Short mmCIF file of C-alpha atoms and ligand atoms in Angstrom, two decimals:
data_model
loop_
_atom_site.label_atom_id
_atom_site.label_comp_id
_atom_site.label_asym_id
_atom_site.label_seq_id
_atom_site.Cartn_x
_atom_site.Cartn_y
_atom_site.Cartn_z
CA UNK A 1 107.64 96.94 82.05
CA UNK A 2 106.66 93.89 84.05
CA UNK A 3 109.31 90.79 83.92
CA UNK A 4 108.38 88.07 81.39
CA UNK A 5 105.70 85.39 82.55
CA UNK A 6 105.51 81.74 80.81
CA UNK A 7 101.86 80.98 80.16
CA UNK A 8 100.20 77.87 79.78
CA UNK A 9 97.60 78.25 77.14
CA UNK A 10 95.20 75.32 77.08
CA UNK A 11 91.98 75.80 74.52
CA UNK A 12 90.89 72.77 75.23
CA UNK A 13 88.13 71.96 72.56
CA UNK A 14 84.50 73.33 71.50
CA UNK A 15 84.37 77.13 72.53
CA UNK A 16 87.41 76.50 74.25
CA UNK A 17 89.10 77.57 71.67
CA UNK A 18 87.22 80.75 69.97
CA UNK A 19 86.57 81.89 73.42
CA UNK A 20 91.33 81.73 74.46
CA UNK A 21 91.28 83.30 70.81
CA UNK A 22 89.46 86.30 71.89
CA UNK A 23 91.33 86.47 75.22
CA UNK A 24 94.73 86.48 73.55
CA UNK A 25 93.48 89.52 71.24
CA UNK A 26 93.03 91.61 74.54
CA UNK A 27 96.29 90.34 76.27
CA UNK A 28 97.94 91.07 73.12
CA UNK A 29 97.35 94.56 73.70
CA UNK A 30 98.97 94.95 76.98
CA UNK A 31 101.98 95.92 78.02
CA UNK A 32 102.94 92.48 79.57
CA UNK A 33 105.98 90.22 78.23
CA UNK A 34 104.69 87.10 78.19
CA UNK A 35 105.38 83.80 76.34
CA UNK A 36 102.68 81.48 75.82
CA UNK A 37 103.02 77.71 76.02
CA UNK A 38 100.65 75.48 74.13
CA UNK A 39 99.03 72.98 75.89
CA UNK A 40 97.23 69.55 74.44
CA UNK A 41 94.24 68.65 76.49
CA UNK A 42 90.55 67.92 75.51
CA UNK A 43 88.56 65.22 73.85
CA UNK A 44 90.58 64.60 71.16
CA UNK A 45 93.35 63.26 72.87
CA UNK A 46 91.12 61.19 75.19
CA UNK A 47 89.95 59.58 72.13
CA UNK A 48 93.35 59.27 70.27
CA UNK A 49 95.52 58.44 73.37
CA UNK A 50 93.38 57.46 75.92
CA UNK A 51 93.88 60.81 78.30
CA UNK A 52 92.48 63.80 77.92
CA UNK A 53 95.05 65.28 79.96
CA UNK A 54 98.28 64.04 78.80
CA UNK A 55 101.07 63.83 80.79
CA UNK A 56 103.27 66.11 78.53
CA UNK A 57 100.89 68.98 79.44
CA UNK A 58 100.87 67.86 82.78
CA UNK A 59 105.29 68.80 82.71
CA UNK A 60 104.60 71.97 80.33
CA UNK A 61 102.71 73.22 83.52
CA UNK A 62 104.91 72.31 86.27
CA UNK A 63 106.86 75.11 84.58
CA UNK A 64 104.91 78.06 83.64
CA UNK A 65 103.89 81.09 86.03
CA UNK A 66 99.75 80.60 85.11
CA UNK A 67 97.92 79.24 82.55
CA UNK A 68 94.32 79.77 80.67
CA UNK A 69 92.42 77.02 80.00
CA UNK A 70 88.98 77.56 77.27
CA UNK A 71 86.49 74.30 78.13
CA UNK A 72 86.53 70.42 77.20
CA UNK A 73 84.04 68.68 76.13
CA UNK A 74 82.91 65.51 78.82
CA UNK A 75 80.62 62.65 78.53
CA UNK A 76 79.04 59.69 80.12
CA UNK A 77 81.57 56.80 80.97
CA UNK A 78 80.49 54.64 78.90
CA UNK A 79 80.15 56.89 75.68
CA UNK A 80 84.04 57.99 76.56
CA UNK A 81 84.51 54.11 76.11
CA UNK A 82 82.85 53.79 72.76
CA UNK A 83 84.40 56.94 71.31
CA UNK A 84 88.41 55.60 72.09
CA UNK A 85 90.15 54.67 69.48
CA UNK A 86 89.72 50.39 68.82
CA UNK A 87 93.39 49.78 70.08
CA UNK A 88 92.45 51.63 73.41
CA UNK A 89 88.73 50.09 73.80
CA UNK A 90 88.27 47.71 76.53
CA UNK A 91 91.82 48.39 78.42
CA UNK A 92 89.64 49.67 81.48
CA UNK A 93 90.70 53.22 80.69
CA UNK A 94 88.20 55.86 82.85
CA UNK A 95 87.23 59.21 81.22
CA UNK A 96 87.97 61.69 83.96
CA UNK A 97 87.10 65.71 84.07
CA UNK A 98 90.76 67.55 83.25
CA UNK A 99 89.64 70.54 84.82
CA UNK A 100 89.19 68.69 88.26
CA UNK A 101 92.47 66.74 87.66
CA UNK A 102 94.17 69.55 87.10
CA UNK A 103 92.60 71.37 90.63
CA UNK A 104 93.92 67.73 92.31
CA UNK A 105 97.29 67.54 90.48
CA UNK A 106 98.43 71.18 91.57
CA UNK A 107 96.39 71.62 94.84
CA UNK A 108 94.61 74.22 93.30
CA UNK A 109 92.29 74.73 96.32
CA UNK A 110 90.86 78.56 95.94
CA UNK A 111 88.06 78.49 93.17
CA UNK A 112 87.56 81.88 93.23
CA UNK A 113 84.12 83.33 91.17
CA UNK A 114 83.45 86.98 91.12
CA UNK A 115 79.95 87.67 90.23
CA UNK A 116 79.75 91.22 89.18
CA UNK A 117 76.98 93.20 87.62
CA UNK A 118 78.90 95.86 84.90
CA UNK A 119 76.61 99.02 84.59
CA UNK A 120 74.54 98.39 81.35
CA UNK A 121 74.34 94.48 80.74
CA UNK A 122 70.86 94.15 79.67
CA UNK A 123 71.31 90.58 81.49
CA UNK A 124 71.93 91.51 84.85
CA UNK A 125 69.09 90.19 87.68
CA UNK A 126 69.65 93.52 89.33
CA UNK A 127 71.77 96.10 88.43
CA UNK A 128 74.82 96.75 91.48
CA UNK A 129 75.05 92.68 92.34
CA UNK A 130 78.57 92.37 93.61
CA UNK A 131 79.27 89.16 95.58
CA UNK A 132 82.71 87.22 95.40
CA UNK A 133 82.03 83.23 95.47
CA UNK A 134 84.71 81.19 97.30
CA UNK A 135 84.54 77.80 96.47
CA UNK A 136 86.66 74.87 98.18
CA UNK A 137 88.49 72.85 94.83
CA UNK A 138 89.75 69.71 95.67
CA UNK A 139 87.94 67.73 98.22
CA UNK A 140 84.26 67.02 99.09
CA UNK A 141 81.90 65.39 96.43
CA UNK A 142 84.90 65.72 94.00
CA UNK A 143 87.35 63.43 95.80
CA UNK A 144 86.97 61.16 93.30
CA UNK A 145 86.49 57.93 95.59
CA UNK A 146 83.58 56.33 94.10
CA UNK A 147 82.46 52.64 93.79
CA UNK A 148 79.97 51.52 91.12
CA UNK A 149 79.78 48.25 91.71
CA UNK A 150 80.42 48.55 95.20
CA UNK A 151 82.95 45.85 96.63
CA UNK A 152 81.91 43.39 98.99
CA UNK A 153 84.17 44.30 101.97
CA UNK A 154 83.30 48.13 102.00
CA UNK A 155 79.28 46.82 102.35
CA UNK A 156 80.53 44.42 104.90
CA UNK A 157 82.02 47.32 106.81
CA UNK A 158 79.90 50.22 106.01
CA UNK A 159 76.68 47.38 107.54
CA UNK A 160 78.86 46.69 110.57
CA UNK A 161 79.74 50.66 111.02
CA UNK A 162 76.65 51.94 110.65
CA UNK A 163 72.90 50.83 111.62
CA UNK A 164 71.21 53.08 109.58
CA UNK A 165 72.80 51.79 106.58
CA UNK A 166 71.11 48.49 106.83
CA UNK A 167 68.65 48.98 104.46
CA UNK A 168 71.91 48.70 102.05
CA UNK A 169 72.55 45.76 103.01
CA UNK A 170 69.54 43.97 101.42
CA UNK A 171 70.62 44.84 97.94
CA UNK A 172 72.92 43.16 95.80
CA UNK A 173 75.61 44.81 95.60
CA UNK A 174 75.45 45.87 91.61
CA UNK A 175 71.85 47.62 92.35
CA UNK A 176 73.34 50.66 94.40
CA UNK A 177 76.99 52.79 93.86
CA UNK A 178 78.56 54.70 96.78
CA UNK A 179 80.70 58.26 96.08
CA UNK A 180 82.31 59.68 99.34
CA UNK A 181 82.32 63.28 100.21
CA UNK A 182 85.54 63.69 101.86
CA UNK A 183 86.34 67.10 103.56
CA UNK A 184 89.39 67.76 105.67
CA UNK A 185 89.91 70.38 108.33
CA UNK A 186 93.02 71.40 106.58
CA UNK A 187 91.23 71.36 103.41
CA UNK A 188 87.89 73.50 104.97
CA UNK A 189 90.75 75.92 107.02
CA UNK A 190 92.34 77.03 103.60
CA UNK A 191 89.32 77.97 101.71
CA UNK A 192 87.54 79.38 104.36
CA UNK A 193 90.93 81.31 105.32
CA UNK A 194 91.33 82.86 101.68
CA UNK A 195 87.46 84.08 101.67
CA UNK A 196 88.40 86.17 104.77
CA UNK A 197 91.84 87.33 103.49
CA UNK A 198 90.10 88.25 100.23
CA UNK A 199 87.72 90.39 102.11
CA UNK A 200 90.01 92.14 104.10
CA UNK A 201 92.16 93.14 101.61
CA UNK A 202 88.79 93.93 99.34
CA UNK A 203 87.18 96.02 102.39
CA UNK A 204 84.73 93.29 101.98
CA UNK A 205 82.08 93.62 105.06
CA UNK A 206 80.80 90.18 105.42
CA UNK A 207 81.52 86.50 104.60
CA UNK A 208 78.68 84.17 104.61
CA UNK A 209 79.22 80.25 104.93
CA UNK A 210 77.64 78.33 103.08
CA UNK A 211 76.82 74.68 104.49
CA UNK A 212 74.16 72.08 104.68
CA UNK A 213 75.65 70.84 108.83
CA UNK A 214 72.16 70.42 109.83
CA UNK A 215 71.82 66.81 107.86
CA UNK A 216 75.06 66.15 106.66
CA UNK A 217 76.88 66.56 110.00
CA UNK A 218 80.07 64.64 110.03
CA UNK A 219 81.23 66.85 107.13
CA UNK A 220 79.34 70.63 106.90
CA UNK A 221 79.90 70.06 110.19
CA UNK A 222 83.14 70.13 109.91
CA UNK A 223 83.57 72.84 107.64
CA UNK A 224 81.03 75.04 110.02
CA UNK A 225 82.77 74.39 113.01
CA UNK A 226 86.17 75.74 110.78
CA UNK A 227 84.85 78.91 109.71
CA UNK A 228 83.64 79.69 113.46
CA UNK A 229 87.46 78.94 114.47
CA UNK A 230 88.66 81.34 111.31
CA UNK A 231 86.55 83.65 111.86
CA UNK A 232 88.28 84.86 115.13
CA UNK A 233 91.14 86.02 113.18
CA UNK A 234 88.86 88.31 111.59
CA UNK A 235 87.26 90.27 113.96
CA UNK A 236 86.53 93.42 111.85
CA UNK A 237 84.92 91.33 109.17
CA UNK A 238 81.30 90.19 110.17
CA UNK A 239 80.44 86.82 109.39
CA UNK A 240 77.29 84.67 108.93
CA UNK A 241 76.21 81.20 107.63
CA UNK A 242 73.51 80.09 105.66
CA UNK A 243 72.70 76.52 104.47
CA UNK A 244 73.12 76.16 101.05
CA UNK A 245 68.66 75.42 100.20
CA UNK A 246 68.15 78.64 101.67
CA UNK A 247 71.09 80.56 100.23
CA UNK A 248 69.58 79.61 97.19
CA UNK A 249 66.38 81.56 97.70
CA UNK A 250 67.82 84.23 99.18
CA UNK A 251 70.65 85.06 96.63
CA UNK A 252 67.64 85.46 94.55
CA UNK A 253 65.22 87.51 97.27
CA UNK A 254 67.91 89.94 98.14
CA UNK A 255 71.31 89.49 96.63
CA UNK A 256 72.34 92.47 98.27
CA UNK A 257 72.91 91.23 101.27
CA UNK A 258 75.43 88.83 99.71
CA UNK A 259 79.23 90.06 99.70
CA UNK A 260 81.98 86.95 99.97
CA UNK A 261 80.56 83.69 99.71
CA UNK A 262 82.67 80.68 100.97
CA UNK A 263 81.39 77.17 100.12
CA UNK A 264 82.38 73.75 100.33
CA UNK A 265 83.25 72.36 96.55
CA UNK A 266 80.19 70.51 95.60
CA UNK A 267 78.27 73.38 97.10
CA UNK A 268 80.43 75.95 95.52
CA UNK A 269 79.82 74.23 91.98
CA UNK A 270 76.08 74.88 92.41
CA UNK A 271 76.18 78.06 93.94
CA UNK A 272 78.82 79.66 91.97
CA UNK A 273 76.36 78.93 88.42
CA UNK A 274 73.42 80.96 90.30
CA UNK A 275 76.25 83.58 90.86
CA UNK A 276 76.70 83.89 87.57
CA UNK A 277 73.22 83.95 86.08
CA UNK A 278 72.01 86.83 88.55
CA UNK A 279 75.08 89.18 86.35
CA UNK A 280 74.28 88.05 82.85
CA UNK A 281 74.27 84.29 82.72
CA UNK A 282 77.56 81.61 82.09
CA UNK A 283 79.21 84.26 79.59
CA UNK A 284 79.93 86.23 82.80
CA UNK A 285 81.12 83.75 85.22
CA UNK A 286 84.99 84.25 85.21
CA UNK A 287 86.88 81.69 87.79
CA UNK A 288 90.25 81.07 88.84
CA UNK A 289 91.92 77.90 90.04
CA UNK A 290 94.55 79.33 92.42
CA UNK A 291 97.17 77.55 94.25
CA UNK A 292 100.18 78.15 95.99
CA UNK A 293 102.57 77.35 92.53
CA UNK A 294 100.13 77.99 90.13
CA UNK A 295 96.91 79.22 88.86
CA UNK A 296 95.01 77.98 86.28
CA UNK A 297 92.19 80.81 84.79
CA UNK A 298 88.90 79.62 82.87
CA UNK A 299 85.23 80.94 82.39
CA UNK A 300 82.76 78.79 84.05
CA UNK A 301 80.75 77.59 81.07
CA UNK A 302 81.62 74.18 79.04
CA UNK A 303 82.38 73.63 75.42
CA UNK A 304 78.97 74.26 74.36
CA UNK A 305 80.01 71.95 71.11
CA UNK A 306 77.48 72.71 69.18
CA UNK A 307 78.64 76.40 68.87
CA UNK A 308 81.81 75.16 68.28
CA UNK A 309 84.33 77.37 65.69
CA UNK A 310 81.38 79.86 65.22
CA UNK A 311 83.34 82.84 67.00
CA UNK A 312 79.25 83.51 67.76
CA UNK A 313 79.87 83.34 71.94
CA UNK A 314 80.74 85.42 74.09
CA UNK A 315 84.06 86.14 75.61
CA UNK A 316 83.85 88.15 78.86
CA UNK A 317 83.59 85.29 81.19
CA UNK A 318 87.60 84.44 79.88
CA UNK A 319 88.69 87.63 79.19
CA UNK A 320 87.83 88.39 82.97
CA UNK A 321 89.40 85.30 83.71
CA UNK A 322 92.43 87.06 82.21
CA UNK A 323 92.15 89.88 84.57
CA UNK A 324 92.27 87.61 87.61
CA UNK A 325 95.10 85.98 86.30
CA UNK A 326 97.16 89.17 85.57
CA UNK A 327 96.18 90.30 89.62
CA UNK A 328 97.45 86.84 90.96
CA UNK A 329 100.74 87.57 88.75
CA UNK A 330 101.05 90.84 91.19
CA UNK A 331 99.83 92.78 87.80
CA UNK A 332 96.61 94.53 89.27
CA UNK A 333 97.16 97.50 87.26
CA UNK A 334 97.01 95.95 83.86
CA UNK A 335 94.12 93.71 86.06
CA UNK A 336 92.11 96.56 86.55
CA UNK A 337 92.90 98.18 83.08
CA UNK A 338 90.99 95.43 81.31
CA UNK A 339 88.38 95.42 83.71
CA UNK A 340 87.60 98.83 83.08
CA UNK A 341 87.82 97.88 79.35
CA UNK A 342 85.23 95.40 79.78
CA UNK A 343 83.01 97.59 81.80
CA UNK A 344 83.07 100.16 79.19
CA UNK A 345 82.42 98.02 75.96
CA UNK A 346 79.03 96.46 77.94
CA UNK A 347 78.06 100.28 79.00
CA UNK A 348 78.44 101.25 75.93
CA UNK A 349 76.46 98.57 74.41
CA UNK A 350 77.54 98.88 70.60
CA UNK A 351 79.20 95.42 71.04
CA UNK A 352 76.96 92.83 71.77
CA UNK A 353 77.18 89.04 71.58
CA UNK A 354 73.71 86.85 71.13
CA UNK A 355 73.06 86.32 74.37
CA UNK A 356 73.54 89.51 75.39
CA UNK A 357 70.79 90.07 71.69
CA UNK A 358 73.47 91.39 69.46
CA UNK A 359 74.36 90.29 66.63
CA UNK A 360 78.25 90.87 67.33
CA UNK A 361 80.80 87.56 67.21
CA UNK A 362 83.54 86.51 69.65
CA UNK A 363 86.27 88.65 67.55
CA UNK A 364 84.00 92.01 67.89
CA UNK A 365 83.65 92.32 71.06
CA UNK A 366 87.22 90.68 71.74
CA UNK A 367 88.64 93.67 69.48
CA UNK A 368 85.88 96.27 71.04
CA UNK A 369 87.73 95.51 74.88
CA UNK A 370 91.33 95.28 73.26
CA UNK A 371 90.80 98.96 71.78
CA UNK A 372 89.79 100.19 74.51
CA UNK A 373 93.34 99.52 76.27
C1 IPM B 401 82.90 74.12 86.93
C2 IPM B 401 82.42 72.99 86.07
C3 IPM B 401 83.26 71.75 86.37
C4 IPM B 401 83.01 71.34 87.81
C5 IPM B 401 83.03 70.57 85.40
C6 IPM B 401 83.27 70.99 83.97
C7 IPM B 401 83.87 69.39 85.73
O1 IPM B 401 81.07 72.78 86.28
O2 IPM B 401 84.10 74.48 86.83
O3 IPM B 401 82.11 74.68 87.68
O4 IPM B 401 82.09 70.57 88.08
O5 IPM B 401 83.74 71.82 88.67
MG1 MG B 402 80.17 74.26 87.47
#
């Protein structure tokens, strides 16, 4: 018997929560002491307290081993705004993504996104796809420095910087916005260092790096010039690069010739969806959020509200979410169990959600896995 994790448990809100109520029947089933540890965080308490992360949540995870998070629900700026409560309107108060709080909060910089093809899932592109997504979490286009309306000193500078920003300079300064992709070699080491580690210890043949250096030079540049660096320590692992237009076609063209992807964040957002649709579409994209205190495990899809409380999607993409959160506990046995769990419940193909054209709910299948344990 394994020693007794704490685990966050953060629905969230719309799917969010049928989807962690269909994981916890399967982790219910295993032989792993666990106690689980609410978690507020979602719309509701955006609207009601002005953060959808509250800092109470934020404490609750400072102390637990992991913790699965379902999906929130996000909107425009200035709908967030509107939908506060009228004490809270007007106090300046930004609506900002949890999720990608929560990657900055606890340096949670390995995104990691298995993309898997299980024998029998009528969805899959191509039957056999098995590639293993990397994706940089907490710099890049998600650095969150962005200025809409841009202030008057950073056009002064950027115009005395830079020539080719010029034509900038003829605007006013509320008709353009500026967000900064900011990568760090630290940042671009880490990532591209736990893609390679990930295939050694997988017997993973290649890792492919995925970049756009040729026009954005400063930073794919940077992150390029990293992986060559890495890639040294690596020597029995082949590895390519591939800029992220082209990957694009190609994942599609042969996805066989894909094994570990590692890609900036921005990239890795974008790349990571295709990932998913070539094995059956966002109810297969599992992810983890991994760190060096904690990891934080949710499917890749969002709250899909309008299928809110309707137990009607489907539940793979968290319960496999689960699994990678039982192997970063050290539990790759139980990891592995409910893979093969999975794996039989789609071969089988009695259990079917909609989009997989069943007719089964959330519950079914969440039961058909657990029984299978
Ligand atoms: C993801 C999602 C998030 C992201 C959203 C919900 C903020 O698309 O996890 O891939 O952009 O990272
Ligand atoms: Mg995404």
């Amino acid at each position: 018997m394994s020693k007794e994790y704490k685990i966050g448990w953060l629905p969230g809100d719309g799917v969010g929560v049928d989807v962690l109520d269909a994981c916890k029947i399967v982790l219910d089933k295993l032989p792993l002491k666990a106690e689980y540890i609410h978690g507020d965080v979602g719309w509701e308490f955006w609207c009601k307290e002005g953060d959808a992360l509250p800092i109470r949540t934020i404490e609750m995870l400072k102390n637990v081993d992991a913790a699965m998070f379902g999906a929130i629900t996000s909107k425009p700026v200035k709908q967030a705004e509107q939908e506060l409560i009228p004490e809270l309107q007007g106090k300046g108060l930004t609506y900002r993504s949890p999720i990608v709080r929560m990657r900055q909060i606890f340096d949670l910089y390995t995104c990691l996104r298995p993309c898997k093809a299980y024998e029998g899932n009528p969805l899959n592109y191509r039957d056999g796809i098995d590639i293993v997504v990397f994706r940089e979490n907490t710099e890049d286009m998600y650095c969150g420095v962005e200025f809409n309306p841009v202030p008057a000193e950073l056009r002064d500078l950027l115009n005395q910087l830079s020539k080719n920003f010029s034509p900038f300079a003829k605007l006013n300064l509320d008709e353009y916005a500026i967000s900064c992709k900011i990568n760090t070699k630290k940042g671009s080491d880490r990532i591209i260092r736990a893609g390679f580690e990930y295939a050694r210890k997988h017997k993973r043949k290649k890792v492919t790096i995925i970049h756009k250096a040729n026009v954005i030079r400063a930073t794919e540049g940077l992150f390029l010039d990293t992986a060559k660096e890495v890639a040294k320590d690596y020597p029995e692992i082949e590895m390519d690069d591939a800029n992220v237009d082209a990957i694009t076609m190609w994942l599609l063209k042969n996805p066989f010739n894909y094994d570990v992807l590692v890609c900036p964040n921005m990239f890795g957002d974008i790349v990571s969806d295709l990932g998913a649709q070539l094995v059956g579409g966002l109810g297969f994209g599992c992810s983890g959020n991994i760190g060096l205190k904690i990891g934080i495990f949710e499917p890749s899809h969002g709250s899909a509200p309008k299928y809110a409380g309707q137990y009607k999607v489907n539940p793979i993409a968290t319960i496999l979410s689960a699994k990678l959160m039982l192997d970063y506990l050290g539990e790759e046995e139980l990891g592995k169990e409910v893979e093969r769990a999975v794996a039989e419940v789609i071969k089988e193909g009695k259990v079917r959600t909609y989009d997989m054209g069943g007719t089964s709910s959330t519950i079914d299948m969440a039961k058909a896995i657990a029984e299978r344990l």
